[in-house]
Amino acid sequence: MAVGIRVVAASTVFLFLLSFLSILKGFHNGISADLNPDASSLFLSLQTLEAQLASQIERYSVLQHQLEQLEQSVDTTTGSAAATASIKHTRSLPDNVSFNQEHKLAVLVPYRDREQHLAKLVSRIDRYLMAQGRSFTIFVIEQSAQYLFNRGALLNIGFQLLEGSDYDHFAFQDVDTIPTDRGNVQYSYPAGVAPLHLTPYGIHPTANFEDFFGGITIFTREQFERVNGYGINFWGWGREDDNMRQRLMLHGMFPPELPTVPTRTRRFYFEHQRHQKALEWRVEGNGTEVHYYGVNPDQPYGDARIVSAQPHRMQETVSGLNTTKFWINTVQTYGTAVHYKVSLFCNHAQTPWCDELS
């Protein structure tokens, strides 16, 4: 890696300077008493510089070790993806189906604590997209337990991890929404300037308002980069999809492309895996007297306000791909998926409720 080379080179330069200082000190010890009455101050300066250089060498050694760990993670990721692709491409395809090699799809699944749902989704999606003849890989992005769940940040991370790859479109797939074989909704490459929304109102099994933009969407790489990805200030339940709708409208990319399917019942095309609703984060009070708390989204508001639904947050477009910070904990396979476990960074000055668990 280029960064690794730069760190090794810097460390080498510091070692050379430290050796040179040792020579100067030896030279100083031999002649200082005869030639320079101020040699003692020079000696102290050399000692100080030597200590600073030694500290820098230690710092760069730590950085080099971290880079070696990162390179190992990248190698593991590449190996896992290659193994997954190899498994899929050696399977027997259904009759009259062949892989479409024109485009390559990455299915990104933000995830935490729903193992039964994940197992069913990965198995179904794998078979479903195989039947459509698509070239694809499933990536599970699992968030550690440090903070509240952040769907937008996890999807940004999945996209960033594939930077420089040959994946050219990305399905942002909820773990609880599974396509049915009878529905046969196509996970297609978006045909126009707008992304493809596979689960609009009337097709998503539980959506109850017409401008719903959650569930499953497909973006090209260029489309997602143009809107700077998802906003990352949405911790807990919902609203990152509403913010994405605002971003698309701002860039003239809304309304989205929709599946070309006949009108059916809402559960004809997708199955919804039941689960307890995540907490919606609300705030009471003003000024310094502020209290954040989580509650079932169906509960009455009273004097509280939904934290993430405040206008300045819903319309915010500053956060996104460029502000998403994370680190990789592990990379492994999960069935036919590549499984990342990651930890997120929370800016407590902007979103102090991110780790509010009471």
Tab-separated table of C-alpha atoms in Angstrom:
chain	number	residue	atom	x	y	z
A	1	MET	CA	0.000	0.000	0.000
A	2	ALA	CA	1.244	3.508	-0.820
A	3	VAL	CA	0.564	4.770	2.712
A	4	GLY	CA	2.534	1.858	4.145
A	5	ILE	CA	5.490	2.708	1.908
A	6	ARG	CA	5.397	6.332	3.071
A	7	VAL	CA	5.384	5.289	6.724
A	8	VAL	CA	8.304	2.877	6.258
A	9	ALA	CA	10.248	5.568	4.386
A	10	ALA	CA	9.622	8.151	7.118
A	11	SER	CA	10.686	5.682	9.768
A	12	THR	CA	13.912	4.987	7.867
A	13	VAL	CA	14.690	8.714	7.650
A	14	PHE	CA	14.179	9.125	11.388
A	15	LEU	CA	16.523	6.177	12.092
A	16	PHE	CA	19.185	7.759	9.887
A	17	LEU	CA	18.857	11.094	11.708
A	18	LEU	CA	19.088	9.368	15.078
A	19	SER	CA	22.298	7.606	14.026
A	20	PHE	CA	23.727	10.895	12.754
A	21	LEU	CA	22.934	12.519	16.096
A	22	SER	CA	24.791	9.748	17.900
A	23	ILE	CA	27.871	10.510	15.774
A	24	LEU	CA	27.554	14.226	16.577
A	25	LYS	CA	27.323	13.461	20.274
A	26	GLY	CA	30.454	11.320	20.120
A	27	PHE	CA	32.288	14.040	18.226
A	28	HIS	CA	31.061	16.589	20.778
A	29	ASN	CA	32.302	14.521	23.726
A	30	GLY	CA	35.814	14.406	22.253
A	31	ILE	CA	36.365	18.105	21.528
A	32	SER	CA	33.840	20.172	23.491
A	33	ALA	CA	36.038	20.807	26.505
A	34	ASP	CA	38.867	22.297	24.409
A	35	LEU	CA	36.977	24.227	21.739
A	36	ASN	CA	33.536	25.407	22.856
A	37	PRO	CA	32.654	26.910	26.236
A	38	ASP	CA	28.957	26.646	25.303
A	39	ALA	CA	29.217	22.990	24.354
A	40	SER	CA	27.082	21.934	27.322
A	41	SER	CA	24.044	23.755	25.907
A	42	LEU	CA	24.718	22.206	22.514
A	43	PHE	CA	24.845	18.805	24.158
A	44	LEU	CA	21.473	19.431	25.844
A	45	SER	CA	20.004	20.495	22.505
A	46	LEU	CA	21.280	17.317	20.894
A	47	GLN	CA	19.781	15.261	23.717
A	48	THR	CA	16.395	16.968	23.290
A	49	LEU	CA	16.409	16.421	19.544
A	50	GLU	CA	17.431	12.810	20.024
A	51	ALA	CA	14.514	12.228	22.407
A	52	GLN	CA	12.077	13.835	19.954
A	53	LEU	CA	13.339	11.656	17.107
A	54	ALA	CA	13.115	8.534	19.252
A	55	SER	CA	9.504	9.427	20.059
A	56	GLN	CA	8.724	9.877	16.351
A	57	ILE	CA	10.285	6.503	15.533
A	58	GLU	CA	8.086	4.866	18.162
A	59	ARG	CA	5.005	6.621	16.724
A	60	TYR	CA	5.786	5.498	13.194
A	61	SER	CA	6.415	1.944	14.382
A	62	VAL	CA	2.888	1.913	15.830
A	63	LEU	CA	1.479	3.302	12.565
A	64	GLN	CA	3.363	0.685	10.576
A	65	HIS	CA	1.920	-2.065	12.775
A	66	GLN	CA	-1.606	-0.667	12.288
A	67	LEU	CA	-1.094	-0.541	8.525
A	68	GLU	CA	0.037	-4.157	8.513
A	69	GLN	CA	-3.184	-5.082	10.310
A	70	LEU	CA	-5.211	-3.059	7.788
A	71	GLU	CA	-3.441	-4.727	4.858
A	72	GLN	CA	-4.219	-8.104	6.399
A	73	SER	CA	-7.901	-7.102	6.678
A	74	VAL	CA	-7.919	-6.008	3.026
A	75	ASP	CA	-6.316	-9.287	1.979
A	76	THR	CA	-8.887	-11.194	4.005
A	77	THR	CA	-11.724	-9.195	2.448
A	78	THR	CA	-10.440	-9.822	-1.062
A	79	GLY	CA	-10.079	-13.504	-0.318
A	80	SER	CA	-13.575	-13.734	1.159
A	81	ALA	CA	-15.151	-11.948	-1.808
A	82	ALA	CA	-13.248	-14.134	-4.236
A	83	ALA	CA	-14.332	-17.264	-2.391
A	84	THR	CA	-17.951	-16.103	-2.367
A	85	ALA	CA	-17.895	-15.306	-6.083
A	86	SER	CA	-16.285	-18.659	-6.784
A	87	ILE	CA	-19.014	-20.487	-4.860
A	88	LYS	CA	-21.789	-18.732	-6.750
A	89	HIS	CA	-20.296	-19.003	-10.197
A	90	THR	CA	-19.709	-22.739	-9.907
A	91	ARG	CA	-23.355	-23.476	-9.102
A	92	SER	CA	-25.770	-24.873	-11.600
A	93	LEU	CA	-27.928	-22.086	-13.026
A	94	PRO	CA	-31.633	-22.613	-13.674
A	95	ASP	CA	-32.621	-23.577	-17.203
A	96	ASN	CA	-32.517	-20.755	-19.777
A	97	VAL	CA	-30.615	-18.449	-17.374
A	98	SER	CA	-27.105	-17.089	-17.844
A	99	PHE	CA	-25.114	-14.507	-15.928
A	100	ASN	CA	-25.409	-10.904	-17.073
A	101	GLN	CA	-21.793	-9.710	-17.093
A	102	GLU	CA	-22.535	-6.169	-18.321
A	103	HIS	CA	-23.133	-4.908	-14.770
A	104	LYS	CA	-22.052	-6.122	-11.337
A	105	LEU	CA	-24.311	-5.695	-8.306
A	106	ALA	CA	-23.302	-5.329	-4.649
A	107	VAL	CA	-26.123	-6.105	-2.212
A	108	LEU	CA	-25.431	-4.180	1.018
A	109	VAL	CA	-27.275	-5.325	4.147
A	110	PRO	CA	-27.035	-3.103	7.265
A	111	TYR	CA	-27.378	-5.413	10.227
A	112	ARG	CA	-27.366	-5.975	13.979
A	113	ASP	CA	-28.967	-8.550	16.287
A	114	ARG	CA	-31.355	-10.290	13.860
A	115	GLU	CA	-29.480	-13.469	13.031
A	116	GLN	CA	-32.593	-15.467	12.150
A	117	HIS	CA	-33.687	-12.759	9.696
A	118	LEU	CA	-30.205	-12.502	8.204
A	119	ALA	CA	-29.891	-16.244	7.617
A	120	LYS	CA	-33.203	-16.336	5.770
A	121	LEU	CA	-32.437	-13.204	3.735
A	122	VAL	CA	-28.985	-14.296	2.553
A	123	SER	CA	-30.255	-17.693	1.478
A	124	ARG	CA	-33.278	-16.243	-0.346
A	125	ILE	CA	-31.464	-13.317	-2.013
A	126	ASP	CA	-28.701	-15.585	-3.237
A	127	ARG	CA	-31.155	-17.958	-4.921
A	128	TYR	CA	-33.371	-15.094	-6.135
A	129	LEU	CA	-30.613	-13.161	-7.895
A	130	MET	CA	-29.101	-16.349	-9.289
A	131	ALA	CA	-32.460	-17.037	-10.939
A	132	GLN	CA	-32.335	-13.541	-12.483
A	133	GLY	CA	-28.891	-14.304	-13.920
A	134	ARG	CA	-27.190	-11.435	-12.129
A	135	SER	CA	-23.517	-11.064	-11.329
A	136	PHE	CA	-23.568	-10.079	-7.662
A	137	THR	CA	-22.115	-10.407	-4.168
A	138	ILE	CA	-23.900	-9.951	-0.843
A	139	PHE	CA	-22.146	-7.838	1.798
A	140	VAL	CA	-23.388	-7.790	5.392
A	141	ILE	CA	-22.300	-4.683	7.327
A	142	GLU	CA	-22.793	-5.398	11.031
A	143	GLN	CA	-22.562	-2.584	13.583
A	144	SER	CA	-20.980	-3.138	16.989
A	145	ALA	CA	-23.036	-2.509	20.126
A	146	GLN	CA	-21.297	0.704	21.163
A	147	TYR	CA	-23.946	3.126	19.822
A	148	LEU	CA	-27.534	3.152	18.630
A	149	PHE	CA	-28.090	1.597	15.212
A	150	ASN	CA	-27.214	3.868	12.283
A	151	ARG	CA	-28.491	2.442	8.992
A	152	GLY	CA	-27.265	5.340	6.850
A	153	ALA	CA	-23.703	5.162	8.156
A	154	LEU	CA	-23.562	1.393	7.601
A	155	LEU	CA	-24.679	1.738	3.983
A	156	ASN	CA	-22.070	4.453	3.419
A	157	ILE	CA	-19.443	2.118	4.876
A	158	GLY	CA	-20.442	-0.738	2.593
A	159	PHE	CA	-20.173	1.577	-0.399
A	160	GLN	CA	-16.787	2.941	0.717
A	161	LEU	CA	-15.351	-0.531	1.289
A	162	LEU	CA	-15.981	-1.293	-2.389
A	163	GLU	CA	-14.351	1.857	-3.700
A	164	GLY	CA	-12.164	0.986	-6.681
A	165	SER	CA	-13.959	-2.335	-7.270
A	166	ASP	CA	-15.859	-3.309	-10.416
A	167	TYR	CA	-19.277	-3.144	-8.705
A	168	ASP	CA	-21.231	-0.472	-10.576
A	169	HIS	CA	-24.597	-0.518	-8.788
A	170	PHE	CA	-25.597	-1.090	-5.172
A	171	ALA	CA	-28.771	-2.521	-3.657
A	172	PHE	CA	-29.394	-1.115	-0.178
A	173	GLN	CA	-31.303	-4.027	1.294
A	174	ASP	CA	-33.231	-4.106	4.584
A	175	VAL	CA	-32.732	-7.384	6.443
A	176	ASP	CA	-36.462	-7.742	7.176
A	177	THR	CA	-37.709	-7.331	3.575
A	178	ILE	CA	-37.393	-10.467	1.435
A	179	PRO	CA	-38.435	-10.761	-2.238
A	180	THR	CA	-40.889	-13.512	-3.095
A	181	ASP	CA	-40.306	-15.841	-6.023
A	182	ARG	CA	-43.766	-15.163	-7.423
A	183	GLY	CA	-43.173	-11.396	-7.387
A	184	ASN	CA	-39.977	-11.555	-9.435
A	185	VAL	CA	-39.101	-7.877	-8.908
A	186	GLN	CA	-35.969	-7.230	-10.940
A	187	TYR	CA	-32.828	-5.973	-9.146
A	188	SER	CA	-31.895	-4.009	-12.258
A	189	TYR	CA	-29.283	-1.411	-13.080
A	190	PRO	CA	-31.073	1.997	-12.933
A	191	ALA	CA	-31.895	3.094	-16.463
A	192	GLY	CA	-32.011	6.885	-15.948
A	193	VAL	CA	-30.684	9.685	-13.766
A	194	ALA	CA	-32.708	8.583	-10.709
A	195	PRO	CA	-32.139	5.524	-8.533
A	196	LEU	CA	-34.461	2.524	-8.608
A	197	HIS	CA	-36.860	2.104	-5.670
A	198	LEU	CA	-37.908	-1.538	-5.482
A	199	THR	CA	-40.285	-1.126	-2.519
A	200	PRO	CA	-42.470	1.981	-2.957
A	201	TYR	CA	-45.864	2.413	-1.335
A	202	GLY	CA	-48.143	-0.302	-2.718
A	203	ILE	CA	-45.277	-2.801	-3.154
A	204	HIS	CA	-43.522	-2.685	0.214
A	205	PRO	CA	-45.407	-5.061	2.545
A	206	THR	CA	-45.837	-2.561	5.417
A	207	ALA	CA	-45.382	0.986	4.006
A	208	ASN	CA	-48.324	3.173	5.018
A	209	PHE	CA	-47.650	6.527	3.304
A	210	GLU	CA	-47.259	7.407	-0.360
A	211	ASP	CA	-43.877	9.159	-0.328
A	212	PHE	CA	-42.207	6.239	1.466
A	213	PHE	CA	-38.588	5.827	0.285
A	214	GLY	CA	-37.362	3.020	2.537
A	215	GLY	CA	-36.942	-0.711	2.167
A	216	ILE	CA	-34.795	-1.487	-0.870
A	217	THR	CA	-33.240	0.992	-3.287
A	218	ILE	CA	-30.638	0.573	-6.030
A	219	PHE	CA	-28.139	3.316	-6.883
A	220	THR	CA	-25.407	3.472	-9.448
A	221	ARG	CA	-22.008	4.471	-8.114
A	222	GLU	CA	-22.309	7.913	-9.730
A	223	GLN	CA	-25.798	8.543	-8.311
A	224	PHE	CA	-24.765	7.705	-4.757
A	225	GLU	CA	-21.629	9.826	-4.905
A	226	ARG	CA	-23.569	12.756	-6.349
A	227	VAL	CA	-25.813	13.013	-3.273
A	228	ASN	CA	-22.899	12.300	-0.871
A	229	GLY	CA	-24.510	9.071	0.297
A	230	TYR	CA	-26.795	8.861	3.317
A	231	GLY	CA	-26.851	11.403	6.120
A	232	ILE	CA	-25.205	9.929	9.209
A	233	ASN	CA	-26.928	11.902	11.987
A	234	PHE	CA	-29.826	9.446	12.245
A	235	TRP	CA	-29.247	7.172	15.253
A	236	GLY	CA	-32.035	4.808	16.228
A	237	TRP	CA	-35.214	4.279	14.252
A	238	GLY	CA	-35.742	5.783	10.824
A	239	ARG	CA	-35.630	9.096	8.957
A	240	GLU	CA	-32.384	8.504	7.017
A	241	ASP	CA	-34.523	7.441	4.030
A	242	ASP	CA	-36.573	10.663	4.267
A	243	ASN	CA	-33.346	12.653	4.313
A	244	MET	CA	-32.160	10.748	1.237
A	245	ARG	CA	-35.367	11.753	-0.550
A	246	GLN	CA	-34.513	15.403	0.177
A	247	ARG	CA	-31.015	14.924	-1.223
A	248	LEU	CA	-32.367	13.399	-4.413
A	249	MET	CA	-34.879	16.208	-4.866
A	250	LEU	CA	-32.115	18.778	-4.404
A	251	HIS	CA	-30.151	17.194	-7.264
A	252	GLY	CA	-33.107	16.681	-9.614
A	253	MET	CA	-33.045	12.908	-9.110
A	254	PHE	CA	-36.553	12.434	-7.750
A	255	PRO	CA	-39.014	10.769	-8.274
A	256	PRO	CA	-37.162	7.473	-8.515
A	257	GLU	CA	-37.467	4.769	-11.124
A	258	LEU	CA	-40.032	2.137	-10.076
A	259	PRO	CA	-40.390	-1.575	-10.836
A	260	THR	CA	-42.486	-2.456	-13.843
A	261	VAL	CA	-44.937	-4.851	-12.213
A	262	PRO	CA	-48.721	-5.276	-12.258
A	263	THR	CA	-50.811	-4.130	-9.293
A	264	ARG	CA	-51.079	-6.840	-6.655
A	265	THR	CA	-51.606	-7.086	-2.913
A	266	ARG	CA	-48.842	-5.550	-0.829
A	267	ARG	CA	-47.430	-8.899	0.279
A	268	PHE	CA	-47.329	-10.388	-3.203
A	269	TYR	CA	-43.858	-9.051	-4.031
A	270	PHE	CA	-42.047	-8.953	-0.690
A	271	GLU	CA	-42.294	-10.786	2.595
A	272	HIS	CA	-41.816	-8.839	5.821
A	273	GLN	CA	-40.004	-10.589	8.675
A	274	ARG	CA	-41.707	-9.522	11.867
A	275	HIS	CA	-39.714	-7.959	14.688
A	276	GLN	CA	-40.124	-5.539	17.576
A	277	LYS	CA	-39.944	-1.944	16.409
A	278	ALA	CA	-36.721	-0.135	17.137
A	279	LEU	CA	-36.921	2.790	19.541
A	280	GLU	CA	-37.631	6.231	18.142
A	281	TRP	CA	-35.519	8.901	19.836
A	282	ARG	CA	-37.327	11.934	21.166
A	283	VAL	CA	-36.304	15.063	22.999
A	284	GLU	CA	-38.021	17.156	25.663
A	285	GLY	CA	-37.068	20.591	26.964
A	286	ASN	CA	-35.179	23.547	25.546
A	287	GLY	CA	-31.805	25.179	26.045
A	288	THR	CA	-29.679	23.405	28.633
A	289	GLU	CA	-32.602	21.450	30.086
A	290	VAL	CA	-32.796	18.734	27.441
A	291	HIS	CA	-33.727	15.101	27.911
A	292	TYR	CA	-33.321	12.434	25.217
A	293	TYR	CA	-35.151	9.140	25.494
A	294	GLY	CA	-36.183	6.178	23.376
A	295	VAL	CA	-39.774	5.089	22.932
A	296	ASN	CA	-41.894	2.917	20.661
A	297	PRO	CA	-42.672	4.987	17.515
A	298	ASP	CA	-46.405	4.350	18.001
A	299	GLN	CA	-46.476	6.114	21.382
A	300	PRO	CA	-48.109	9.598	21.581
A	301	TYR	CA	-45.676	12.493	21.417
A	302	GLY	CA	-47.010	14.693	24.218
A	303	ASP	CA	-44.561	17.585	24.619
A	304	ALA	CA	-41.726	15.648	23.009
A	305	ARG	CA	-40.246	16.127	19.543
A	306	ILE	CA	-38.737	13.456	17.296
A	307	VAL	CA	-35.007	14.117	17.356
A	308	SER	CA	-34.264	13.080	13.782
A	309	ALA	CA	-37.410	14.649	12.318
A	310	GLN	CA	-36.472	18.246	13.119
A	311	PRO	CA	-36.419	20.291	9.877
A	312	HIS	CA	-32.721	21.170	10.105
A	313	ARG	CA	-31.881	17.464	10.324
A	314	MET	CA	-34.313	16.256	7.673
A	315	GLN	CA	-32.930	18.767	5.149
A	316	GLU	CA	-29.259	18.420	6.126
A	317	THR	CA	-26.891	17.455	3.284
A	318	VAL	CA	-23.471	18.168	4.837
A	319	SER	CA	-22.923	14.785	6.464
A	320	GLY	CA	-22.566	11.692	4.329
A	321	LEU	CA	-19.835	9.731	2.599
A	322	ASN	CA	-17.307	12.462	3.331
A	323	THR	CA	-17.953	12.430	7.099
A	324	THR	CA	-18.478	8.698	7.762
A	325	LYS	CA	-15.792	7.404	10.130
A	326	PHE	CA	-15.396	3.777	11.145
A	327	TRP	CA	-12.979	0.956	11.698
A	328	ILE	CA	-13.168	-2.712	10.732
A	329	ASN	CA	-13.243	-5.251	13.552
A	330	THR	CA	-13.428	-8.492	11.557
A	331	VAL	CA	-14.025	-9.742	8.029
A	332	GLN	CA	-15.360	-13.225	7.400
A	333	THR	CA	-17.896	-15.126	5.344
A	334	TYR	CA	-21.537	-15.674	6.272
A	335	GLY	CA	-22.914	-18.376	4.019
A	336	THR	CA	-22.441	-16.886	0.561
A	337	ALA	CA	-22.031	-13.342	1.880
A	338	VAL	CA	-19.015	-11.310	2.915
A	339	HIS	CA	-19.531	-10.238	6.521
A	340	TYR	CA	-17.918	-7.089	7.923
A	341	LYS	CA	-18.164	-6.209	11.600
A	342	VAL	CA	-17.498	-2.510	12.092
A	343	SER	CA	-17.494	0.143	14.799
A	344	LEU	CA	-18.812	3.648	14.175
A	345	PHE	CA	-17.670	7.072	15.305
A	346	CYS	CA	-20.184	9.438	16.914
A	347	ASN	CA	-19.754	13.193	16.993
A	348	HIS	CA	-21.317	13.861	20.394
A	349	ALA	CA	-21.330	17.600	19.811
A	350	GLN	CA	-23.724	17.124	16.882
A	351	THR	CA	-25.666	14.038	17.987
A	352	PRO	CA	-25.366	13.650	21.781
A	353	TRP	CA	-28.074	10.984	21.884
A	354	CYS	CA	-26.112	8.420	19.794
A	355	ASP	CA	-25.172	6.349	22.864
A	356	GLU	CA	-28.189	7.236	25.017
A	357	LEU	CA	-29.354	3.787	26.095
A	358	SER	CA	-31.616	4.609	29.045
